[in-house]
CSV table of C-alpha atoms and ligand atoms in Angstrom, one decimal:
chain,number,residue,atom,x,y,z
A,1,MET,CA,-29.0,-18.5,-25.1
A,2,GLU,CA,-31.5,-16.6,-27.3
A,3,GLN,CA,-28.5,-15.0,-29.2
A,4,GLU,CA,-26.9,-18.4,-29.8
A,5,LYS,CA,-30.2,-19.9,-31.0
A,6,GLN,CA,-30.8,-17.0,-33.4
A,7,LEU,CA,-27.3,-17.1,-34.9
A,8,VAL,CA,-27.5,-20.9,-35.5
A,9,ALA,CA,-30.9,-20.4,-37.1
A,10,ALA,CA,-29.7,-17.6,-39.3
A,11,GLN,CA,-26.7,-19.6,-40.5
A,12,ARG,CA,-28.9,-22.6,-41.2
A,13,THR,CA,-31.3,-20.5,-43.3
A,14,PHE,CA,-28.3,-19.1,-45.2
A,15,PHE,CA,-26.9,-22.6,-45.7
A,16,TYR,CA,-30.2,-23.7,-47.3
A,17,THR,CA,-29.8,-21.0,-50.0
A,18,GLY,CA,-27.0,-23.2,-51.3
A,19,GLN,CA,-24.6,-20.3,-51.9
A,20,THR,CA,-21.8,-21.8,-49.8
A,21,LYS,CA,-21.9,-25.0,-51.9
A,22,SER,CA,-20.5,-23.2,-55.0
A,23,ILE,CA,-16.8,-23.7,-55.4
A,24,GLU,CA,-16.3,-20.1,-56.6
A,25,TYR,CA,-18.0,-18.9,-53.3
A,26,ARG,CA,-15.6,-21.0,-51.2
A,27,ILE,CA,-12.6,-19.8,-53.1
A,28,ARG,CA,-13.6,-16.2,-52.8
A,29,ALA,CA,-14.2,-16.7,-49.0
A,30,LEU,CA,-10.7,-18.2,-48.6
A,31,GLN,CA,-9.2,-15.3,-50.6
A,32,GLN,CA,-11.1,-12.9,-48.4
A,33,LEU,CA,-9.9,-14.7,-45.3
A,34,ARG,CA,-6.4,-14.3,-46.5
A,35,GLN,CA,-6.9,-10.6,-47.1
A,36,GLY,CA,-8.3,-10.2,-43.6
A,37,ILE,CA,-5.3,-12.0,-42.0
A,38,GLU,CA,-2.9,-9.8,-44.0
A,39,LYS,CA,-4.8,-6.7,-43.0
A,40,TYR,CA,-4.9,-7.7,-39.3
A,41,GLN,CA,-1.4,-9.2,-39.2
A,42,GLN,CA,0.1,-6.6,-36.9
A,43,ARG,CA,-2.9,-6.8,-34.6
A,44,ILE,CA,-2.6,-10.6,-34.5
A,45,LEU,CA,1.1,-10.2,-33.5
A,46,ASP,CA,0.2,-7.6,-30.8
A,47,ALA,CA,-2.6,-9.7,-29.4
A,48,LEU,CA,-0.3,-12.8,-29.1
A,49,ARG,CA,2.2,-10.6,-27.3
A,50,ALA,CA,-0.5,-9.2,-25.0
A,51,ASP,CA,-2.1,-12.5,-24.2
A,52,LEU,CA,1.0,-14.8,-24.0
A,53,ASN,CA,4.1,-12.6,-24.5
A,54,LYS,CA,4.9,-14.5,-27.7
A,55,SER,CA,7.7,-12.7,-29.6
A,56,GLU,CA,6.8,-11.6,-33.2
A,57,THR,CA,9.1,-14.3,-34.6
A,58,GLU,CA,7.5,-17.0,-32.5
A,59,ALA,CA,3.9,-15.7,-33.1
A,60,TYR,CA,4.4,-15.5,-36.9
A,61,GLY,CA,6.2,-18.8,-37.2
A,62,SER,CA,3.9,-20.9,-35.0
A,63,GLU,CA,0.6,-19.3,-35.7
A,64,ILE,CA,0.2,-17.0,-38.8
A,65,ARG,CA,2.6,-18.9,-41.1
A,66,ILE,CA,0.9,-22.2,-40.4
A,67,VAL,CA,-2.5,-20.8,-41.1
A,68,LEU,CA,-1.5,-19.1,-44.3
A,69,GLY,CA,0.3,-22.3,-45.4
A,70,GLU,CA,-2.9,-24.3,-44.9
A,71,LEU,CA,-5.0,-21.6,-46.6
A,72,ASP,CA,-2.8,-21.5,-49.7
A,73,PHE,CA,-2.7,-25.3,-49.9
A,74,ALA,CA,-6.6,-25.3,-49.7
A,75,LEU,CA,-6.8,-22.7,-52.4
A,76,GLU,CA,-4.5,-24.7,-54.7
A,77,HIS,CA,-6.3,-28.0,-54.2
A,78,LEU,CA,-10.0,-27.1,-53.5
A,79,GLU,CA,-11.4,-27.9,-56.9
A,80,GLU,CA,-9.7,-31.2,-57.0
A,81,TRP,CA,-10.9,-32.1,-53.5
A,82,ALA,CA,-14.5,-31.1,-54.2
A,83,THR,CA,-14.8,-33.0,-57.5
A,84,PRO,CA,-16.8,-36.2,-57.2
A,85,LYS,CA,-14.5,-39.2,-57.3
A,86,PRO,CA,-15.3,-42.2,-59.5
A,87,VAL,CA,-14.6,-45.6,-57.9
A,88,PRO,CA,-15.0,-49.1,-59.3
A,89,THR,CA,-18.4,-50.9,-59.2
A,90,ASN,CA,-19.0,-54.6,-58.3
A,91,SER,CA,-19.1,-56.9,-61.3
A,92,ALA,CA,-22.5,-58.0,-60.1
A,93,ILE,CA,-23.9,-54.7,-61.5
A,94,PRO,CA,-22.2,-54.5,-64.9
A,95,ASP,CA,-24.1,-51.4,-66.1
A,96,GLY,CA,-23.3,-49.5,-62.9
A,97,THR,CA,-21.0,-46.6,-62.3
A,98,SER,CA,-20.0,-45.4,-58.8
A,99,LEU,CA,-19.1,-42.0,-57.5
A,100,ILE,CA,-18.3,-40.4,-54.1
A,101,TYR,CA,-19.7,-36.9,-53.7
A,102,PRO,CA,-18.2,-34.7,-51.0
A,103,GLU,CA,-20.9,-32.4,-49.6
A,104,PRO,CA,-20.8,-29.9,-46.7
A,105,TYR,CA,-22.4,-30.9,-43.4
A,106,GLY,CA,-24.1,-27.5,-42.9
A,107,VAL,CA,-23.5,-25.4,-39.8
A,108,ALA,CA,-20.2,-26.1,-38.0
A,109,LEU,CA,-19.1,-25.1,-34.5
A,110,ILE,CA,-15.4,-24.6,-33.8
A,111,ILE,CA,-14.3,-24.3,-30.2
A,112,ALA,CA,-10.7,-23.1,-29.8
A,113,PRO,CA,-8.2,-23.2,-26.9
A,114,TRP,CA,-5.9,-20.5,-25.6
A,115,ASN,CA,-2.4,-21.9,-26.3
A,116,TYR,CA,-2.3,-21.2,-30.1
A,117,PRO,CA,-5.4,-19.1,-30.0
A,118,PHE,CA,-5.1,-17.8,-33.6
A,119,GLN,CA,-3.9,-21.0,-35.3
A,120,LEU,CA,-6.4,-23.3,-33.6
A,121,ALA,CA,-9.4,-21.1,-34.5
A,122,PHE,CA,-8.4,-20.2,-38.0
A,123,GLY,CA,-6.9,-23.6,-39.0
A,124,PRO,CA,-10.1,-25.5,-38.6
A,125,LEU,CA,-12.1,-22.6,-40.1
A,126,ILE,CA,-10.2,-23.1,-43.4
A,127,GLY,CA,-11.5,-26.7,-43.6
A,128,ALA,CA,-15.0,-25.6,-42.7
A,129,ILE,CA,-15.0,-22.9,-45.5
A,130,ALA,CA,-13.3,-25.2,-48.1
A,131,ALA,CA,-15.9,-27.9,-47.5
A,132,GLY,CA,-18.7,-25.4,-48.0
A,133,ASN,CA,-20.1,-25.0,-44.5
A,134,CYS,CA,-21.3,-22.0,-42.4
A,135,ALA,CA,-19.4,-21.8,-39.1
A,136,ILE,CA,-19.4,-20.2,-35.7
A,137,ILE,CA,-16.1,-19.9,-33.8
A,138,LYS,CA,-16.0,-19.8,-30.0
A,139,PRO,CA,-12.5,-18.5,-29.1
A,140,SER,CA,-10.9,-19.0,-25.6
A,141,GLU,CA,-11.7,-16.4,-23.0
A,142,LEU,CA,-8.2,-16.9,-21.5
A,143,THR,CA,-6.7,-15.0,-24.5
A,144,PRO,CA,-9.0,-12.0,-24.7
A,145,ALA,CA,-7.0,-9.9,-27.2
A,146,VAL,CA,-6.9,-12.7,-29.7
A,147,SER,CA,-10.6,-13.4,-29.0
A,148,ARG,CA,-11.5,-9.8,-29.8
A,149,LEU,CA,-9.5,-9.6,-33.0
A,150,THR,CA,-11.0,-12.9,-34.2
A,151,TYR,CA,-14.4,-11.4,-33.7
A,152,ASP,CA,-13.4,-8.1,-35.5
A,153,LEU,CA,-11.6,-9.9,-38.4
A,154,ILE,CA,-14.4,-12.3,-39.1
A,155,HIS,CA,-17.2,-9.8,-38.7
A,156,GLU,CA,-15.5,-7.2,-40.9
A,157,MET,CA,-14.9,-9.7,-43.7
A,158,PHE,CA,-18.0,-11.9,-43.7
A,159,PRO,CA,-21.7,-11.7,-43.0
A,160,SER,CA,-22.6,-13.3,-39.7
A,161,GLU,CA,-25.1,-15.7,-41.3
A,162,TYR,CA,-22.1,-17.3,-43.0
A,163,LEU,CA,-19.2,-17.0,-40.6
A,164,ALA,CA,-19.5,-15.6,-37.0
A,165,VAL,CA,-17.6,-15.5,-33.7
A,166,MET,CA,-19.3,-15.8,-30.3
A,167,GLU,CA,-16.9,-14.6,-27.6
A,168,GLY,CA,-17.4,-15.7,-24.0
A,169,GLU,CA,-16.6,-18.0,-21.2
A,170,VAL,CA,-17.9,-21.5,-20.4
A,171,GLU,CA,-21.5,-20.3,-20.3
A,172,THR,CA,-21.3,-19.3,-24.0
A,173,SER,CA,-19.8,-22.6,-24.9
A,174,THR,CA,-22.5,-24.4,-22.9
A,175,ALA,CA,-25.3,-22.4,-24.6
A,176,LEU,CA,-23.8,-23.1,-28.0
A,177,LEU,CA,-23.5,-26.8,-27.3
A,178,LYS,CA,-27.3,-26.9,-26.5
A,179,GLU,CA,-28.0,-26.0,-30.2
A,180,LYS,CA,-28.0,-28.5,-33.0
A,181,PHE,CA,-24.9,-28.2,-35.1
A,182,ASP,CA,-24.1,-30.4,-38.1
A,183,TYR,CA,-20.5,-30.7,-37.1
A,184,ILE,CA,-18.4,-29.8,-34.0
A,185,PHE,CA,-14.7,-29.3,-34.1
A,186,PHE,CA,-13.3,-29.0,-30.6
A,187,THR,CA,-9.7,-28.3,-29.6
A,188,GLY,CA,-8.9,-28.4,-25.8
A,189,SER,CA,-8.5,-30.6,-22.8
A,190,THR,CA,-9.6,-34.2,-22.5
A,191,GLY,CA,-12.1,-33.3,-19.7
A,192,VAL,CA,-13.9,-30.7,-21.7
A,193,GLY,CA,-13.7,-33.0,-24.8
A,194,ARG,CA,-16.0,-35.4,-22.8
A,195,ILE,CA,-18.5,-32.6,-22.1
A,196,VAL,CA,-18.5,-31.6,-25.8
A,197,MET,CA,-19.1,-35.2,-26.9
A,198,LYS,CA,-21.9,-35.7,-24.5
A,199,ALA,CA,-23.6,-32.5,-25.7
A,200,ALA,CA,-23.1,-33.6,-29.4
A,201,ALA,CA,-24.6,-37.0,-28.7
A,202,GLU,CA,-28.0,-35.3,-27.9
A,203,HIS,CA,-28.2,-34.2,-31.5
A,204,LEU,CA,-26.2,-37.0,-33.0
A,205,THR,CA,-23.7,-34.4,-34.2
A,206,PRO,CA,-20.4,-35.8,-35.4
A,207,VAL,CA,-17.3,-34.4,-33.7
A,208,THR,CA,-13.6,-34.1,-34.0
A,209,LEU,CA,-11.8,-33.8,-30.7
A,210,GLU,CA,-8.3,-32.5,-30.7
A,211,LEU,CA,-7.2,-33.1,-27.1
A,212,GLY,CA,-4.0,-33.4,-25.1
A,213,GLY,CA,-2.1,-35.9,-23.1
A,214,LYS,CA,1.4,-36.8,-22.0
A,215,SER,CA,3.7,-37.2,-25.0
A,216,PRO,CA,7.0,-39.0,-24.4
A,217,VAL,CA,10.3,-38.3,-26.0
A,218,ILE,CA,12.9,-41.1,-26.1
A,219,VAL,CA,16.6,-40.5,-26.6
A,220,HIS,CA,18.4,-43.8,-27.3
A,221,GLN,CA,22.1,-44.3,-26.7
A,222,ASP,CA,23.0,-44.1,-30.4
A,223,ALA,CA,21.2,-40.8,-31.1
A,224,ASP,CA,22.9,-37.7,-32.4
A,225,LEU,CA,22.8,-36.1,-29.0
A,226,LYS,CA,23.5,-32.5,-30.0
A,227,LEU,CA,20.8,-32.6,-32.6
A,228,ALA,CA,18.4,-34.3,-30.2
A,229,ALA,CA,19.1,-31.6,-27.5
A,230,GLN,CA,18.4,-28.8,-30.0
A,231,ARG,CA,15.2,-30.3,-31.3
A,232,ILE,CA,13.9,-31.2,-27.8
A,233,VAL,CA,14.6,-27.8,-26.3
A,234,ARG,CA,12.9,-26.2,-29.3
A,235,GLY,CA,9.8,-28.5,-29.1
A,236,LYS,CA,9.5,-28.5,-25.3
A,237,PHE,CA,10.0,-24.8,-24.6
A,238,LEU,CA,8.2,-23.2,-27.5
A,239,ASN,CA,5.4,-21.1,-26.0
A,240,ALA,CA,6.8,-22.0,-22.6
A,241,GLY,CA,5.8,-25.6,-23.0
A,242,GLN,CA,2.1,-24.7,-23.6
A,243,THR,CA,1.9,-26.8,-26.8
A,244,CYS,CA,-0.4,-29.8,-27.1
A,245,VAL,CA,2.3,-31.8,-28.9
A,246,ALA,CA,5.3,-30.7,-26.7
A,247,PRO,CA,7.4,-33.5,-25.4
A,248,ASP,CA,5.9,-34.0,-21.9
A,249,TYR,CA,8.6,-36.2,-20.4
A,250,LEU,CA,12.0,-37.6,-21.5
A,251,LEU,CA,13.2,-41.2,-21.4
A,252,ILE,CA,17.0,-41.3,-21.8
A,253,HIS,CA,19.4,-44.2,-22.0
A,254,GLU,CA,21.5,-44.2,-18.9
A,255,ASP,CA,24.8,-44.3,-20.8
A,256,VAL,CA,24.2,-40.9,-22.3
A,257,HIS,CA,22.1,-39.3,-19.5
A,258,ASP,CA,24.8,-37.0,-18.0
A,259,LYS,CA,26.2,-35.9,-21.4
A,260,PHE,CA,22.7,-35.2,-22.7
A,261,LEU,CA,21.6,-33.1,-19.7
A,262,GLU,CA,24.8,-31.0,-20.2
A,263,LEU,CA,23.8,-30.5,-23.9
A,264,ILE,CA,20.2,-29.6,-22.9
A,265,GLY,CA,21.5,-27.0,-20.4
A,266,ALA,CA,23.8,-25.5,-23.1
A,267,GLU,CA,21.0,-25.4,-25.6
A,268,ILE,CA,18.7,-23.6,-23.2
A,269,GLN,CA,21.4,-21.1,-22.6
A,270,ASP,CA,22.1,-20.7,-26.2
A,271,LYS,CA,18.5,-20.3,-27.2
A,272,PHE,CA,17.1,-18.2,-24.3
A,273,GLY,CA,20.3,-16.4,-22.9
A,274,ASP,CA,22.2,-16.6,-19.6
A,275,ASP,CA,19.1,-15.7,-17.6
A,276,VAL,CA,15.8,-16.8,-19.1
A,277,MET,CA,14.0,-14.8,-16.4
A,278,LYS,CA,15.3,-11.6,-18.0
A,279,ASN,CA,14.5,-12.7,-21.5
A,280,ALA,CA,11.8,-10.3,-22.6
A,281,ASP,CA,10.7,-12.7,-25.4
A,282,PHE,CA,10.1,-15.9,-23.3
A,283,PRO,CA,6.3,-16.5,-23.2
A,284,HIS,CA,4.6,-16.5,-19.8
A,285,VAL,CA,2.2,-19.0,-18.4
A,286,VAL,CA,-1.3,-18.1,-19.5
A,287,ASN,CA,-2.7,-17.2,-16.0
A,288,ALA,CA,-2.3,-17.5,-12.3
A,289,ARG,CA,-4.3,-20.6,-12.0
A,290,ASN,CA,-2.0,-22.5,-14.4
A,291,PHE,CA,1.0,-20.9,-12.8
A,292,ASP,CA,0.0,-22.2,-9.4
A,293,ARG,CA,-0.7,-25.7,-10.8
A,294,LEU,CA,2.8,-25.8,-12.4
A,295,SER,CA,4.4,-24.4,-9.2
A,296,VAL,CA,3.2,-27.6,-7.4
A,297,LEU,CA,4.7,-29.8,-10.1
A,298,LEU,CA,7.9,-27.8,-9.8
A,299,GLN,CA,8.3,-29.1,-6.3
A,300,ASP,CA,8.4,-32.7,-7.6
A,301,GLY,CA,11.7,-34.6,-7.9
A,302,LYS,CA,14.9,-32.5,-8.2
A,303,ALA,CA,15.6,-29.6,-10.5
A,304,MET,CA,18.7,-30.6,-12.5
A,305,ILE,CA,18.3,-27.5,-14.7
A,306,GLY,CA,16.3,-24.4,-13.9
A,307,GLY,CA,13.6,-24.4,-11.3
A,308,ARG,CA,13.0,-20.7,-10.7
A,309,SER,CA,9.7,-19.0,-11.1
A,310,GLU,CA,8.2,-15.5,-10.7
A,311,ARG,CA,4.5,-15.3,-9.9
A,312,ASP,CA,4.1,-11.6,-10.6
A,313,GLN,CA,5.2,-12.1,-14.2
A,314,LEU,CA,3.8,-15.6,-14.5
A,315,LEU,CA,7.2,-16.8,-15.6
A,316,ILE,CA,8.7,-20.3,-15.1
A,317,GLU,CA,12.2,-20.9,-16.4
A,318,PRO,CA,12.9,-24.0,-18.6
A,319,THR,CA,13.3,-26.8,-16.0
A,320,VAL,CA,14.5,-30.3,-16.2
A,321,LEU,CA,13.4,-32.5,-13.3
A,322,GLY,CA,15.3,-35.6,-12.2
A,323,GLU,CA,14.5,-38.2,-9.5
A,324,VAL,CA,10.9,-38.7,-10.6
A,325,ASP,CA,9.0,-41.9,-11.0
A,326,TRP,CA,5.8,-43.0,-12.8
A,327,LYS,CA,3.8,-42.4,-9.6
A,328,SER,CA,5.1,-38.8,-9.1
A,329,PRO,CA,2.5,-36.0,-9.3
A,330,VAL,CA,4.2,-34.6,-12.4
A,331,MET,CA,3.6,-37.9,-14.2
A,332,GLN,CA,-0.2,-37.9,-13.5
A,333,GLU,CA,-1.3,-35.1,-15.7
A,334,GLU,CA,-0.4,-33.3,-18.9
A,335,ILE,CA,2.3,-30.8,-17.7
A,336,PHE,CA,1.5,-28.0,-20.3
A,337,GLY,CA,4.4,-25.8,-19.1
A,338,PRO,CA,8.2,-25.5,-19.2
A,339,ILE,CA,8.9,-28.5,-17.0
A,340,LEU,CA,10.6,-31.7,-18.4
A,341,PRO,CA,10.8,-34.7,-16.1
A,342,VAL,CA,13.5,-37.2,-17.0
A,343,PHE,CA,13.7,-41.0,-16.6
A,344,LYS,CA,16.9,-43.0,-17.1
A,345,TYR,CA,16.7,-46.5,-18.6
A,346,ALA,CA,19.0,-49.4,-19.3
A,347,ASP,CA,16.3,-51.4,-21.0
A,348,LEU,CA,13.6,-49.5,-23.0
A,349,ASN,CA,11.1,-52.4,-22.9
A,350,PRO,CA,9.6,-51.8,-19.4
A,351,MET,CA,9.3,-48.1,-20.3
A,352,LEU,CA,7.4,-48.9,-23.5
A,353,ASP,CA,5.1,-51.3,-21.5
A,354,GLU,CA,4.4,-48.4,-19.1
A,355,ILE,CA,3.6,-46.0,-22.0
A,356,VAL,CA,1.3,-48.6,-23.6
A,357,ARG,CA,-0.7,-49.1,-20.3
A,358,ARG,CA,-1.2,-45.3,-19.9
A,359,PRO,CA,-3.7,-43.2,-21.9
A,360,LYS,CA,-2.6,-43.0,-25.6
A,361,PRO,CA,-0.4,-40.0,-26.1
A,362,LEU,CA,-1.1,-37.3,-28.7
A,363,ALA,CA,2.6,-37.5,-29.9
A,364,LEU,CA,5.7,-39.6,-29.4
A,365,TYR,CA,9.2,-38.6,-30.4
A,366,LEU,CA,12.1,-41.1,-30.8
A,367,PHE,CA,15.8,-40.2,-31.4
A,368,THR,CA,17.8,-43.2,-32.7
A,369,GLN,CA,19.4,-44.4,-35.8
A,370,ASP,CA,18.4,-47.9,-35.1
A,371,GLU,CA,15.7,-48.9,-37.6
A,372,ASP,CA,14.7,-52.0,-35.7
A,373,LEU,CA,14.1,-49.9,-32.6
A,374,GLN,CA,12.2,-47.4,-34.7
A,375,ASN,CA,10.0,-50.2,-36.1
A,376,GLN,CA,9.5,-51.8,-32.7
A,377,VAL,CA,8.3,-48.5,-31.1
A,378,LEU,CA,6.0,-47.7,-34.0
A,379,ASN,CA,4.5,-51.2,-33.9
A,380,GLN,CA,4.2,-51.4,-30.1
A,381,VAL,CA,2.9,-48.0,-29.0
A,382,SER,CA,-0.4,-46.4,-30.2
A,383,PHE,CA,-0.2,-42.5,-30.3
A,384,GLY,CA,-1.7,-39.7,-32.4
A,385,GLY,CA,1.4,-39.0,-34.5
A,386,GLY,CA,5.0,-38.0,-34.1
A,387,CYS,CA,8.5,-37.8,-35.4
A,388,ILE,CA,11.7,-39.9,-35.5
A,389,ASN,CA,14.7,-37.7,-34.8
A,390,ASP,CA,12.7,-34.5,-34.5
A,391,THR,CA,9.9,-32.9,-32.5
A,392,LEU,CA,6.7,-31.1,-33.5
A,393,SER,CA,7.3,-31.0,-37.2
A,394,HIS,CA,4.8,-33.7,-38.2
A,395,MET,CA,2.1,-31.1,-37.5
A,396,THR,CA,3.5,-28.7,-40.0
A,397,SER,CA,3.0,-31.0,-43.0
A,398,HIS,CA,-0.1,-30.7,-45.2
A,399,TYR,CA,0.3,-34.3,-46.1
A,400,LEU,CA,0.2,-35.8,-42.6
A,401,PRO,CA,-3.3,-35.8,-41.0
A,402,PHE,CA,-3.0,-34.4,-37.5
A,403,GLY,CA,-5.0,-35.7,-34.5
A,404,GLY,CA,-5.0,-37.9,-31.5
A,405,VAL,CA,-6.2,-41.4,-30.6
A,406,GLY,CA,-8.0,-42.6,-27.5
A,407,GLU,CA,-7.9,-40.0,-24.7
A,408,SER,CA,-5.8,-37.7,-26.9
A,409,GLY,CA,-8.6,-37.2,-29.3
A,410,MET,CA,-10.5,-38.5,-32.3
A,411,GLY,CA,-10.5,-37.4,-36.0
A,412,SER,CA,-7.8,-35.4,-37.7
A,413,TYR,CA,-7.2,-32.4,-39.9
A,414,HIS,CA,-4.6,-30.4,-41.9
A,415,GLY,CA,-4.2,-30.5,-45.7
A,416,GLN,CA,-6.9,-32.4,-47.5
A,417,GLN,CA,-8.0,-34.0,-44.3
A,418,SER,CA,-9.3,-30.6,-43.2
A,419,PHE,CA,-11.6,-30.6,-46.2
A,420,ASP,CA,-12.6,-34.2,-45.7
A,421,VAL,CA,-13.4,-33.8,-42.0
A,422,PHE,CA,-15.9,-31.0,-42.7
A,423,SER,CA,-17.5,-33.0,-45.6
A,424,HIS,CA,-19.9,-35.8,-45.7
A,425,HIS,CA,-18.9,-38.3,-48.4
A,426,LYS,CA,-22.1,-39.3,-50.3
A,427,SER,CA,-21.8,-42.7,-52.1
A,428,ILE,CA,-23.8,-42.9,-55.3
A,429,LEU,CA,-24.3,-46.0,-57.5
A,430,LYS,CA,-25.8,-45.1,-60.9
A,431,ARG,CA,-27.3,-47.6,-63.3
A,432,SER,CA,-27.9,-46.9,-67.0
A,433,GLU,CA,-31.6,-47.8,-66.7
B,501,NAD,P1,-10.1,-26.2,-22.3
B,501,NAD,O1,-10.7,-27.6,-22.6
B,501,NAD,O2,-10.1,-25.7,-20.9
B,501,NAD,O3,-10.9,-25.1,-23.2
B,501,NAD,C1,-11.0,-25.2,-24.6
B,501,NAD,C2,-12.3,-24.4,-25.0
B,501,NAD,O4,-13.4,-25.0,-24.4
B,501,NAD,C3,-12.3,-23.0,-24.6
B,501,NAD,O5,-12.9,-22.2,-25.7
B,501,NAD,C4,-13.2,-22.9,-23.4
B,501,NAD,O6,-13.9,-21.7,-23.2
B,501,NAD,C5,-14.2,-24.1,-23.7
B,501,NAD,N1,-14.6,-24.7,-22.4
B,501,NAD,C6,-14.0,-24.8,-21.2
B,501,NAD,N2,-14.7,-25.4,-20.3
B,501,NAD,C7,-15.9,-25.8,-21.0
B,501,NAD,C8,-17.0,-26.5,-20.6
B,501,NAD,N3,-17.2,-26.9,-19.3
B,501,NAD,N4,-18.0,-26.7,-21.5
B,501,NAD,C9,-17.9,-26.2,-22.7
B,501,NAD,N5,-16.8,-25.6,-23.2
B,501,NAD,C10,-15.8,-25.3,-22.3
B,501,NAD,O7,-8.6,-26.3,-22.9
B,501,NAD,P2,-7.5,-25.1,-22.9
B,501,NAD,O8,-7.1,-25.0,-21.4
B,501,NAD,O9,-8.0,-23.9,-23.6
B,501,NAD,O10,-6.4,-25.8,-23.7
B,501,NAD,C11,-5.4,-26.7,-23.2
B,501,NAD,C12,-5.7,-28.1,-23.6
B,501,NAD,O11,-5.9,-28.2,-25.0
B,501,NAD,C13,-4.5,-29.0,-23.3
B,501,NAD,O12,-5.0,-30.2,-22.8
B,501,NAD,C14,-3.9,-29.2,-24.7
B,501,NAD,O13,-3.2,-30.4,-24.8
B,501,NAD,C15,-5.1,-29.2,-25.5
B,501,NAD,N6,-4.8,-28.9,-26.9
B,501,NAD,C16,-4.9,-29.8,-27.9
B,501,NAD,C17,-4.5,-29.5,-29.2
B,501,NAD,C18,-4.6,-30.5,-30.3
B,501,NAD,O14,-4.5,-30.1,-31.4
B,501,NAD,N7,-4.8,-31.8,-30.0
B,501,NAD,C19,-4.1,-28.2,-29.5
B,501,NAD,C20,-4.0,-27.3,-28.4
B,501,NAD,C21,-4.4,-27.6,-27.2
């Protein structure tokens, strides 16, 4: 506890020197971060292999490339984002001019999860640096190799009074949350999100909560089925389904159900080989506790595709479950693993009603060419963000703020929104005399 207190105090003292407010300082820090990531690239890839068995291609594409893309975008636009913006003034004050000044909050805390342990620690950090804050990262203890390299990279490149990493388990998080931060950016489960928000309330610290939930994917009868199968298999089984925006369950029009499951089966085989259990590059479930949780869900309904698992290796093969209903155990919690329950529908409306009554999803995916249906779903269902005729890719755009709503989170980031979320926007009205 003493250590956490001292670190926060040291960062606050450093923040008061005003150094982090200079644009040149922030740009230099982002450039240094880029150099650090380049220097540590092989270690990042090795750590993601050690912690989750991610292949180099998957680890680079879904973690390092996304972070570097965000970093370069911030470097390109930082001056423009940080420049005070003139806005109109009410006619009642004819000699007035109005400006909005973005300013850093101060000392930020970033708490990261284990599923994309590199991306979800360094992505928010880019926003914190760009906006001129000091920051402490608390990585997940469930991915120890990434946690260690995060510590080594940050402490090699930066003084700890500016940027620091505190490794540890729940106790470390709890001790950090007792301290007063000026901003808290949390990525993780909805349950822990509640704990974080309560702790933040003690100090009236603003928070962003990037949480999870059950994200539906809908395949309508007019969809391009082959394309939908490719994109759903990619989105669902990336990182063995341990992706916050992975499609959690599938709603499929009854006319195309059988054909579509055939295509899903073929796509799984094409992507992961004849026997996924022998594919050395298929990521494993993070730990035995999650494996056991998923093994229970695997007993639900009937495995139409897959269904095998291997506890010694923490492996579960891509599995499609039929014969489930809304009350099934697999429909009561975020699956967060390679299991896809499937519902058939003749009429989508009762399905949409059910989605609307449940906690708001982090993502929703809809495959159809029918624009009326696209508009109906977008109007009717509240969710964080999503795609039409694709999965996951909304979160790779610098121009689409990424975040949840309701129980899937609050606030968003990526692109300019990462700068804005770590900035207070100070409104100033100036009169000539
Ligand atoms: P988690 O909530 O268990 O842990 C996240 C972080 O919080 C870790 O660093 C952990 O040490 C810390 N933590 C755990 N318990 C705590 C407590 N009691 N008090 C304070 N801190 C605590 O989440 P996880 O298992 O690492 O990640 C999986 C969850 O995260 C899923 O629900 C997933 O959907 C969600 N997620 C969301 C996003 C998003 O961007 N919205 C991204 C990735 C993961």
